[in-house]
Short mmCIF file of C-alpha atoms in Angstrom, two decimals:
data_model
loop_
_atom_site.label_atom_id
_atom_site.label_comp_id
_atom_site.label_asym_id
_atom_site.label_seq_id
_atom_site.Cartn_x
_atom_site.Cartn_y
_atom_site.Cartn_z
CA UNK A 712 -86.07 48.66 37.38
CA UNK A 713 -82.62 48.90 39.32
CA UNK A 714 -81.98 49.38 42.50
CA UNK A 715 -78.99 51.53 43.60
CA UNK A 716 -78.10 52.01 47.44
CA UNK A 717 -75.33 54.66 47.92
CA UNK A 718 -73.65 54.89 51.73
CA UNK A 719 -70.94 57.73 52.63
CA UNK A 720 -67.59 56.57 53.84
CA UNK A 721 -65.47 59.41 55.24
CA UNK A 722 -61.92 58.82 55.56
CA UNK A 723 -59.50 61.63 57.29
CA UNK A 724 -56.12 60.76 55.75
CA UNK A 725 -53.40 61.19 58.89
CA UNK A 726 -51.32 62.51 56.16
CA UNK A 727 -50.79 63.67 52.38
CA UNK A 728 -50.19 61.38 50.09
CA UNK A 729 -51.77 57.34 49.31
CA UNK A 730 -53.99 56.05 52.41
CA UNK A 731 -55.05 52.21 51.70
CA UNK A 732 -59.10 52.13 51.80
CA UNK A 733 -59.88 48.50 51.05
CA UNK A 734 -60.99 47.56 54.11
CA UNK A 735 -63.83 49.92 54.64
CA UNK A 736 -65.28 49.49 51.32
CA UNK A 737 -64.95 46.01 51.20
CA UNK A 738 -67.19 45.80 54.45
CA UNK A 739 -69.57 47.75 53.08
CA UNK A 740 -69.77 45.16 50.03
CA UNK A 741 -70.11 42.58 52.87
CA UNK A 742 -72.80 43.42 54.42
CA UNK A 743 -75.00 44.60 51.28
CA UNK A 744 -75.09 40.95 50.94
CA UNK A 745 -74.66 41.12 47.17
CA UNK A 746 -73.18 38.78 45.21
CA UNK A 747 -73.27 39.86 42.02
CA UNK A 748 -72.76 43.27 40.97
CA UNK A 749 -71.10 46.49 40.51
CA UNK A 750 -69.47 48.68 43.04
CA UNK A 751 -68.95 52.29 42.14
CA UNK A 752 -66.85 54.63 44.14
CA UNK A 753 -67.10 58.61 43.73
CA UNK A 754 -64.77 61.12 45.80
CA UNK A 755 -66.83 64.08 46.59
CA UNK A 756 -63.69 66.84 46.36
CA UNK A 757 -61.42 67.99 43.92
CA UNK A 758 -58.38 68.16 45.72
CA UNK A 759 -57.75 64.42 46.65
CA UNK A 760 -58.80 61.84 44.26
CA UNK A 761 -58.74 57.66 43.90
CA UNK A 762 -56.97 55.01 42.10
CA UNK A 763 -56.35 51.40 41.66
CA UNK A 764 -52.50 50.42 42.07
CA UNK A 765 -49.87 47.83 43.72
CA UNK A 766 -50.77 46.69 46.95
CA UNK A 767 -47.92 44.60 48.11
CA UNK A 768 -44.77 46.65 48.10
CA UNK A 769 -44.70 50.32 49.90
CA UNK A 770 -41.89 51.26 47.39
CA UNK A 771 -44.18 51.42 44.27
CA UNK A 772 -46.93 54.07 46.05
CA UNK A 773 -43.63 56.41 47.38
CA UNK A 774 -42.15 56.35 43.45
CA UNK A 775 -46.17 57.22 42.60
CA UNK A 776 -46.04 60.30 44.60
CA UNK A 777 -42.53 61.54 43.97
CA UNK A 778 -43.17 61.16 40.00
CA UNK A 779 -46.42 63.37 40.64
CA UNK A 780 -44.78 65.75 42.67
CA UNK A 781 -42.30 66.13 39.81
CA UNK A 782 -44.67 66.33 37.28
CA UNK A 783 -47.25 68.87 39.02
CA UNK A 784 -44.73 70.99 41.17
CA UNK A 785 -45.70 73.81 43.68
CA UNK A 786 -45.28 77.99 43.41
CA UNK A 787 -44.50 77.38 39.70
CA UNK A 788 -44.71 81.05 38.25
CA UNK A 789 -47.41 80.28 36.03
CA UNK A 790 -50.08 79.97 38.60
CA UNK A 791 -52.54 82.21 39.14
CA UNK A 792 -54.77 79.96 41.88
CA UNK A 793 -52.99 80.49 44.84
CA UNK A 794 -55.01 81.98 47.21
CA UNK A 795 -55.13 78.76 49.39
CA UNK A 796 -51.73 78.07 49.84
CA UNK A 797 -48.99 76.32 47.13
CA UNK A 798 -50.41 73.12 47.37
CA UNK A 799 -54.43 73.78 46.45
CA UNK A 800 -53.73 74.45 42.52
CA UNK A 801 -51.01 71.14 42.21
CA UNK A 802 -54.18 69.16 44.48
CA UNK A 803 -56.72 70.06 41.60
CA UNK A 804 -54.04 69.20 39.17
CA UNK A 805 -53.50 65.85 40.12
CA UNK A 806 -57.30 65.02 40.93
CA UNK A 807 -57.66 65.72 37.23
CA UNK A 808 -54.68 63.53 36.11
CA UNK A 809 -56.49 60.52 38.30
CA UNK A 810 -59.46 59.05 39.40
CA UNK A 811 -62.93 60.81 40.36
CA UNK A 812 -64.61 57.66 39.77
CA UNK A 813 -63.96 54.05 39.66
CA UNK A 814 -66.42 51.37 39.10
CA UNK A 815 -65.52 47.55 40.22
CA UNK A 816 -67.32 44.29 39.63
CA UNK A 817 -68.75 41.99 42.66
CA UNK A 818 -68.49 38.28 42.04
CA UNK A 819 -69.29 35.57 44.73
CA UNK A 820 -70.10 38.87 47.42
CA UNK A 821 -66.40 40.53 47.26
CA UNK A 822 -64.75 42.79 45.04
CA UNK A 823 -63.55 41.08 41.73
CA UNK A 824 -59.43 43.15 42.50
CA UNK A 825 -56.53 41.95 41.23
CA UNK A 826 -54.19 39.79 42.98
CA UNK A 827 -51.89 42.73 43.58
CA UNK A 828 -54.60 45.81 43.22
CA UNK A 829 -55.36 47.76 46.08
CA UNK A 830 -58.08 50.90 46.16
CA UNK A 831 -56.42 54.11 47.79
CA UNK A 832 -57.09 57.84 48.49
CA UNK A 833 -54.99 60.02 46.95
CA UNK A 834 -54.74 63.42 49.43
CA UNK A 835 -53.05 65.98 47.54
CA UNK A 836 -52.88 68.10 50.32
CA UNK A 837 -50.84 69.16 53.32
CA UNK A 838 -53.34 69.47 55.95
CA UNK A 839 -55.97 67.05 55.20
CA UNK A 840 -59.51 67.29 56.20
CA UNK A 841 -62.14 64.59 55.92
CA UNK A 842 -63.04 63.41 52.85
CA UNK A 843 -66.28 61.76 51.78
CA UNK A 844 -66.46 58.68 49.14
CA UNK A 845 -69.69 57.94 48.20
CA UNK A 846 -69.85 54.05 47.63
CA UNK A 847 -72.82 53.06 45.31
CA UNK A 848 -73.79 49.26 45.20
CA UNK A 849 -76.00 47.61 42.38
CA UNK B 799 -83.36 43.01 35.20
CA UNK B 800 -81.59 46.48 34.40
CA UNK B 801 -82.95 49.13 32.77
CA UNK B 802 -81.18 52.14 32.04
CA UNK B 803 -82.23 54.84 29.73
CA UNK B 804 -79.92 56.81 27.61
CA UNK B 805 -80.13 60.52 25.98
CA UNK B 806 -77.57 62.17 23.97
CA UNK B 807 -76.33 65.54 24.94
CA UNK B 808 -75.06 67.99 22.04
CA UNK B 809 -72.62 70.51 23.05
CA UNK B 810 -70.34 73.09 20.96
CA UNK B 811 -67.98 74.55 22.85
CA UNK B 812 -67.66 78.28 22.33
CA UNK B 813 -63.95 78.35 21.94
CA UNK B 814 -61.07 75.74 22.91
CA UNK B 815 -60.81 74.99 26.82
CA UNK B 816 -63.37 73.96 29.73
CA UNK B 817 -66.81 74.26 29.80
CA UNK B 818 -69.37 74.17 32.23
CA UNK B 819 -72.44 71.27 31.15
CA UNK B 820 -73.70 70.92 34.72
CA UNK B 821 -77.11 72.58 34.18
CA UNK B 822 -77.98 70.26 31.11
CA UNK B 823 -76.76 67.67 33.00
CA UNK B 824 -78.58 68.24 36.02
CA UNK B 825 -82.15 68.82 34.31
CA UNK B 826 -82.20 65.31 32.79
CA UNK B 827 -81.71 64.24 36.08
CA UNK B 828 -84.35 66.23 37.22
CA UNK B 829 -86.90 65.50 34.25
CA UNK B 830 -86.22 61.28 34.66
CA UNK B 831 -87.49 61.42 37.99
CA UNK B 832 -85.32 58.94 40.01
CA UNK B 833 -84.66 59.76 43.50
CA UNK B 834 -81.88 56.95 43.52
CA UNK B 835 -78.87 55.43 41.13
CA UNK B 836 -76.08 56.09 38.71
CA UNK B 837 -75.79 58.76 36.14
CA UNK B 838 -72.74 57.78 33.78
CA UNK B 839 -71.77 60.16 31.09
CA UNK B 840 -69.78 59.24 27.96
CA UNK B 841 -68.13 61.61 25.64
CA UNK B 842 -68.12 60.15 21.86
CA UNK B 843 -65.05 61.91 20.81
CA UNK B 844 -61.38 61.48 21.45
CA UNK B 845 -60.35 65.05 21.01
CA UNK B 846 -62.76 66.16 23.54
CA UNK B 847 -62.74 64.74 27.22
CA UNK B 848 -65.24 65.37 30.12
CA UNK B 849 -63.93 65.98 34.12
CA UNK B 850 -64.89 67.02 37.57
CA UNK B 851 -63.47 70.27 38.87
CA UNK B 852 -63.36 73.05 41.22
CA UNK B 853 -66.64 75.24 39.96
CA UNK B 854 -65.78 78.26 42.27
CA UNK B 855 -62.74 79.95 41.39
CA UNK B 856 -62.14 80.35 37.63
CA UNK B 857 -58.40 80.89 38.13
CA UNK B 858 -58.38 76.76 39.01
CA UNK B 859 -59.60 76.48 35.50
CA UNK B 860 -56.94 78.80 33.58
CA UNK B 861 -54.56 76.87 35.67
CA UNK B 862 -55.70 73.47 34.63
CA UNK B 863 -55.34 74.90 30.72
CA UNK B 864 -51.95 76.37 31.50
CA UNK B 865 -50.65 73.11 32.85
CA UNK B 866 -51.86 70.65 30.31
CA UNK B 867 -50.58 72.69 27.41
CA UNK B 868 -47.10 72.72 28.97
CA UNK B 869 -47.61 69.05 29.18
CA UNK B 870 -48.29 68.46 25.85
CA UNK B 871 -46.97 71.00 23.55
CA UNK B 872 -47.83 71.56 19.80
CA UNK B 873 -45.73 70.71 17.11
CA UNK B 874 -43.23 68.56 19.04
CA UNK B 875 -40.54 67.18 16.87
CA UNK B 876 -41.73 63.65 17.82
CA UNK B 877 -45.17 63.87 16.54
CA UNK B 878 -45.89 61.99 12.95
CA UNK B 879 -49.81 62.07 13.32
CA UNK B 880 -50.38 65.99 12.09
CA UNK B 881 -52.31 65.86 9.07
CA UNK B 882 -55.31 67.64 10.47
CA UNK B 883 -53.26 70.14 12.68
CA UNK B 884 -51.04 70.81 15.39
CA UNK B 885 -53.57 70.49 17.85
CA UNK B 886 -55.06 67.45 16.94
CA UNK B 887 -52.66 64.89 18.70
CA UNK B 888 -51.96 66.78 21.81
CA UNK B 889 -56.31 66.91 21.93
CA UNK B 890 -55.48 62.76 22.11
CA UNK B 891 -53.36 62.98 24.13
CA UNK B 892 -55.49 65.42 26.79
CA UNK B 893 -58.49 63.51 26.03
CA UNK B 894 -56.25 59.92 27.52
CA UNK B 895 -54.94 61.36 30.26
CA UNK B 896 -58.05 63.00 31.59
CA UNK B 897 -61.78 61.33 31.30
CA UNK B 898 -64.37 59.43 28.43
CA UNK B 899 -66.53 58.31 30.70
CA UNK B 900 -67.75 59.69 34.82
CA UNK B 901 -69.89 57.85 36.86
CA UNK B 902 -71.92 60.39 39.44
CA UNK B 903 -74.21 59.23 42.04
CA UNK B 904 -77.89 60.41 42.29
CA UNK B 905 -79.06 61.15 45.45
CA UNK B 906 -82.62 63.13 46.46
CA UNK B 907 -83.05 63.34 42.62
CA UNK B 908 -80.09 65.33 42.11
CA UNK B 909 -76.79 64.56 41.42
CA UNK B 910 -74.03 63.67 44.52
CA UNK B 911 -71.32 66.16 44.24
CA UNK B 912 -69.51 67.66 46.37
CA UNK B 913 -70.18 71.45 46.95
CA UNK B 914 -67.17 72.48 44.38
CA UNK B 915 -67.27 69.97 42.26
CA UNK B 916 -68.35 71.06 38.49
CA UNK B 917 -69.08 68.82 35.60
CA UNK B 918 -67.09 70.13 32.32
CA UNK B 919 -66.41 69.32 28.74
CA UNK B 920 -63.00 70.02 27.82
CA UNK B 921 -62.36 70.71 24.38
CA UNK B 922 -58.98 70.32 23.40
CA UNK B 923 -59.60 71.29 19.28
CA UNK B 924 -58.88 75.15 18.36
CA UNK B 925 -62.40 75.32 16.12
CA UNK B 926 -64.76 73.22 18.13
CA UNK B 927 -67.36 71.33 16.71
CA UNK B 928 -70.53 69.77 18.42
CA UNK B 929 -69.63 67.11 20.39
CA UNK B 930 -72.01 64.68 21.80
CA UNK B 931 -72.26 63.76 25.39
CA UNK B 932 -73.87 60.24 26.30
CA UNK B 933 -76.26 60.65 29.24
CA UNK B 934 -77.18 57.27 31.15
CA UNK B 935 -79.33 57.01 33.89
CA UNK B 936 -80.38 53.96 36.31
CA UNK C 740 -83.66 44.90 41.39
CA UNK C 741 -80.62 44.44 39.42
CA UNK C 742 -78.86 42.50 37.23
CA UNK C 743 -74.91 42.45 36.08
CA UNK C 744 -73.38 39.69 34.78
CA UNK C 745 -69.68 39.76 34.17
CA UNK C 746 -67.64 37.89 32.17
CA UNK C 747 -63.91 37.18 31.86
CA UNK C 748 -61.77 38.25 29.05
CA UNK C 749 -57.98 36.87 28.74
CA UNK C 750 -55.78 39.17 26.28
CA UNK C 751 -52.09 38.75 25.84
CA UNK C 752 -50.70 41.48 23.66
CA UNK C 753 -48.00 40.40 21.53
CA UNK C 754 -45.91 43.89 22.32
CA UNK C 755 -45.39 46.72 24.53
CA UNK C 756 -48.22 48.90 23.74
CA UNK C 757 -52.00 49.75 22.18
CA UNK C 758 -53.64 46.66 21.53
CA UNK C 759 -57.31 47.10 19.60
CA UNK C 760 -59.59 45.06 21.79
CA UNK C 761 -63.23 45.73 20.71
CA UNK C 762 -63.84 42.84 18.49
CA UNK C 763 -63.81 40.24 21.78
CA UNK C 764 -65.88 42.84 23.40
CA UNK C 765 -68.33 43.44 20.94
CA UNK C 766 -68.61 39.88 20.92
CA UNK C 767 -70.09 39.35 24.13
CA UNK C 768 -72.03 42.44 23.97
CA UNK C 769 -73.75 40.90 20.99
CA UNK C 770 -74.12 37.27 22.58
CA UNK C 771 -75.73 39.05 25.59
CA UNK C 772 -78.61 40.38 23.61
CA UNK C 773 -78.75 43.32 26.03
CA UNK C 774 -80.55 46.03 23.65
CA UNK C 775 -79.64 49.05 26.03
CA UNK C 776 -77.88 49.03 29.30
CA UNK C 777 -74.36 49.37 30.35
CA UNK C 778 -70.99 48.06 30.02
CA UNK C 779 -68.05 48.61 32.30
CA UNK C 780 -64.76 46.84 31.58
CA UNK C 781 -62.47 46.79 34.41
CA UNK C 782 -58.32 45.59 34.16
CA UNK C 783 -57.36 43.33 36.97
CA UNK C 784 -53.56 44.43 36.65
CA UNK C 785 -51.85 47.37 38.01
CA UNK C 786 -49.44 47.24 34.91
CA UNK C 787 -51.96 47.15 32.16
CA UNK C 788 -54.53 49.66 31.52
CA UNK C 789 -57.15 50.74 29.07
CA UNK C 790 -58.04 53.64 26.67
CA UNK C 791 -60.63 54.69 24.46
CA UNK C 792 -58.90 56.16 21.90
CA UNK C 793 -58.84 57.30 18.25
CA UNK C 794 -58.96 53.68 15.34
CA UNK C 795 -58.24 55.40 12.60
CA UNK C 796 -54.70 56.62 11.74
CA UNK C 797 -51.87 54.50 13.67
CA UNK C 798 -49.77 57.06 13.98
CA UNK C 799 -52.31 58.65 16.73
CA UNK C 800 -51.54 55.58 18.50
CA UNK C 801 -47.63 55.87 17.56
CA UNK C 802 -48.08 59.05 19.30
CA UNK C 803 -49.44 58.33 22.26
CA UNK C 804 -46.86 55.73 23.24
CA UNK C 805 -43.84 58.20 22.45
CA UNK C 806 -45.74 61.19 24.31
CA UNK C 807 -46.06 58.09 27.67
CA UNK C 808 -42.87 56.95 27.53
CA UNK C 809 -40.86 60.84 27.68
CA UNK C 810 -43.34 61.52 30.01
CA UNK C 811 -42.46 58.56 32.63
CA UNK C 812 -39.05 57.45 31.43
CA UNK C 813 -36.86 54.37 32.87
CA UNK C 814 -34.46 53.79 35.35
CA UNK C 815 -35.04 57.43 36.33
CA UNK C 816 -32.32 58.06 39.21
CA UNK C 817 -35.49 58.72 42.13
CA UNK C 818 -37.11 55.58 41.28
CA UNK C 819 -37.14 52.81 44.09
CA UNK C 820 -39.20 50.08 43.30
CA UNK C 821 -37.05 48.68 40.43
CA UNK C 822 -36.64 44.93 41.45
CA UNK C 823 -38.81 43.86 38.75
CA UNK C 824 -37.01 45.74 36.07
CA UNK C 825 -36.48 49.11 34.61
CA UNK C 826 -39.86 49.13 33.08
CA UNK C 827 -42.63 47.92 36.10
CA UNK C 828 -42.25 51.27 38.11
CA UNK C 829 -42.95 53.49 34.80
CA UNK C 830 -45.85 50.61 34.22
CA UNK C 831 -47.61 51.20 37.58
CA UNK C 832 -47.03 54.95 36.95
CA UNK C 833 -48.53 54.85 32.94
CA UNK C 834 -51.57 53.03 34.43
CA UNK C 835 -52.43 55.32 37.36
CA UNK C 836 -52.48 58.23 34.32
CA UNK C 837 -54.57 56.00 32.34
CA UNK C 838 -58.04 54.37 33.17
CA UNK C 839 -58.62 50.86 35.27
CA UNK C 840 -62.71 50.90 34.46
CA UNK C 841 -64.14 52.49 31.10
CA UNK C 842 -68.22 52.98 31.28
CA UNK C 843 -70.08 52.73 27.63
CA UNK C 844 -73.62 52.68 27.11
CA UNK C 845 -74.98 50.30 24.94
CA UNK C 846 -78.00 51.37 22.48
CA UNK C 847 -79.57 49.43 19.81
CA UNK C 848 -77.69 46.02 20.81
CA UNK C 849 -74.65 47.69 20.69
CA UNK C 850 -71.80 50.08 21.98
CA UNK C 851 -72.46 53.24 21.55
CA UNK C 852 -69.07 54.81 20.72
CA UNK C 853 -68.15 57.40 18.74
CA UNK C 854 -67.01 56.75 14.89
CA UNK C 855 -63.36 57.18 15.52
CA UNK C 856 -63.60 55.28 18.96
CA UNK C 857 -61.68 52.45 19.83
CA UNK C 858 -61.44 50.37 23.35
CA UNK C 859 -57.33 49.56 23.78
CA UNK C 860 -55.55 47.43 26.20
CA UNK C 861 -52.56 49.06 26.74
CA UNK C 862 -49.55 46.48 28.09
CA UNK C 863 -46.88 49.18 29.44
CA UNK C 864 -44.62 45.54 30.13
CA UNK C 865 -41.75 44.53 27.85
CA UNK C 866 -42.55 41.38 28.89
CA UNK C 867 -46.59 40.82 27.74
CA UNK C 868 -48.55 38.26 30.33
CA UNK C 869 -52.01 37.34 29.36
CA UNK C 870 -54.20 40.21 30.82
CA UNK C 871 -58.01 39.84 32.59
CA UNK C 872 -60.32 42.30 31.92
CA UNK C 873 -63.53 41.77 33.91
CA UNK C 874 -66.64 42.68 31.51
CA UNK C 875 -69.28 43.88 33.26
CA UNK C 876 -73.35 44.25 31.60
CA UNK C 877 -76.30 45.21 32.68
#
């Protein structure tokens, strides 16, 4: 027997790149009134993604994005999926390169993080649009 | 009190490259009959990896191959584990930098994705064998 | 109705690098006497990850760790966040590429992973500090 409640959290990133979403999803742990558990998040898109990383210092997430922007550059002559503009094939790219998925333990009601782990949105793209993160709770 | 149930998937790839297991997927979903939880898939294999991408346009997908063989090339000089082939590291090496395991949502008895999002195997070997995909649902 | 109870594991690698970790987790999968269900191991560290990847040959592993490090080198000239040291940027960087939960079914009183599967904790710090990785059954 389980018991799995699943709510929708849409987040409109103002722009591209790492947007800090801790505070909705904790909330939602809040008021589940769990306190023991697992919280699972899934990103319903394939051109902006999630990940776990350093929440203290701004530095780290601007190195994170200028090593993927490196990595996965735009207009390289090898694409052939560029009907939507230079930066739709480099946005798939790097959704496949992170996170889709990421499940996190509850203890005493709140996320079990890391000291220094925050939970972000990646959007890979120039012009974002609202994105929807299903958060499941069990 | 937990109880999830778990069926093994068998899949062989027709050739090397991404391939589409949402319909097998999606009917043990449908035969289990839960209208609400967590289906978690788990590939057994590290030379085959599983992710979530654009299901639309296949030009995303040629992409995605293009880009992670440039990544990891065959027969770099640097390479001492080649025994069973020059594909066989770079498949580790694909298979660690994309998924083993993806945790999807069930919602209405069906799976949560997103309207593009595809569920594929991607085998990284030149001759593929059957690989077998871990199905959990609860 | 559910039920997860996580426990705490405290690794300290003795190197940079792929350290074997199923034996403690095995352990408490065993002590649990779960017969099926899940388990989800989660890293509390942003410069620490873990892998499933192949046990066998240790040159696989070898491998890996050359292919990471070319791939994000240090003291690159566009890094930023280098007051910790040449190697905590690239660390935060190998870990994003890598995997902060891992989801295995467990069948028969045990984890169901694939012959050649191993569970790694992968240190990316010169510097090795003991490690918690939150592990998570139900």
């Amino acid at each position: 027997m389980v018991s799995v409640t699943t709510q929708t959290l849409t987040v409109r990133a103002p722009r591209r790149g790492l947007q800090d979403i801790i505070d909705p999803v904790a909330r939602l742990v809040s008021k589940s009134g769990l306190a023991t558990g697992m919280c699972t998040l899934f990103i319903r898109h394939t051109s902006a993604s999630l990940i776990i990383q350093e929440n203290y210092d701004p530095s780290a997430r601007v190195d994170l994005e200028t090593f993927m922007d490196r990595l996965v550059p735009e207009g390289a002559s090898w694409m052939t999926h560029t009907l939507e503009g230079d930066d739709d094939m480099p946005s798939h790219i790097k959704s496949v390169l992170t996170q889709v998925s990421l499940s996190i333990p509850i203890l005493d009601g709140k996320l079990a993080l890391g000291t220094w782990q925050g939970i972000y949105l990646w959007e890979h793209r120039d012009r974002p649009t609202p994105r929807e993160i299903l958060v499941s709770l069990y």
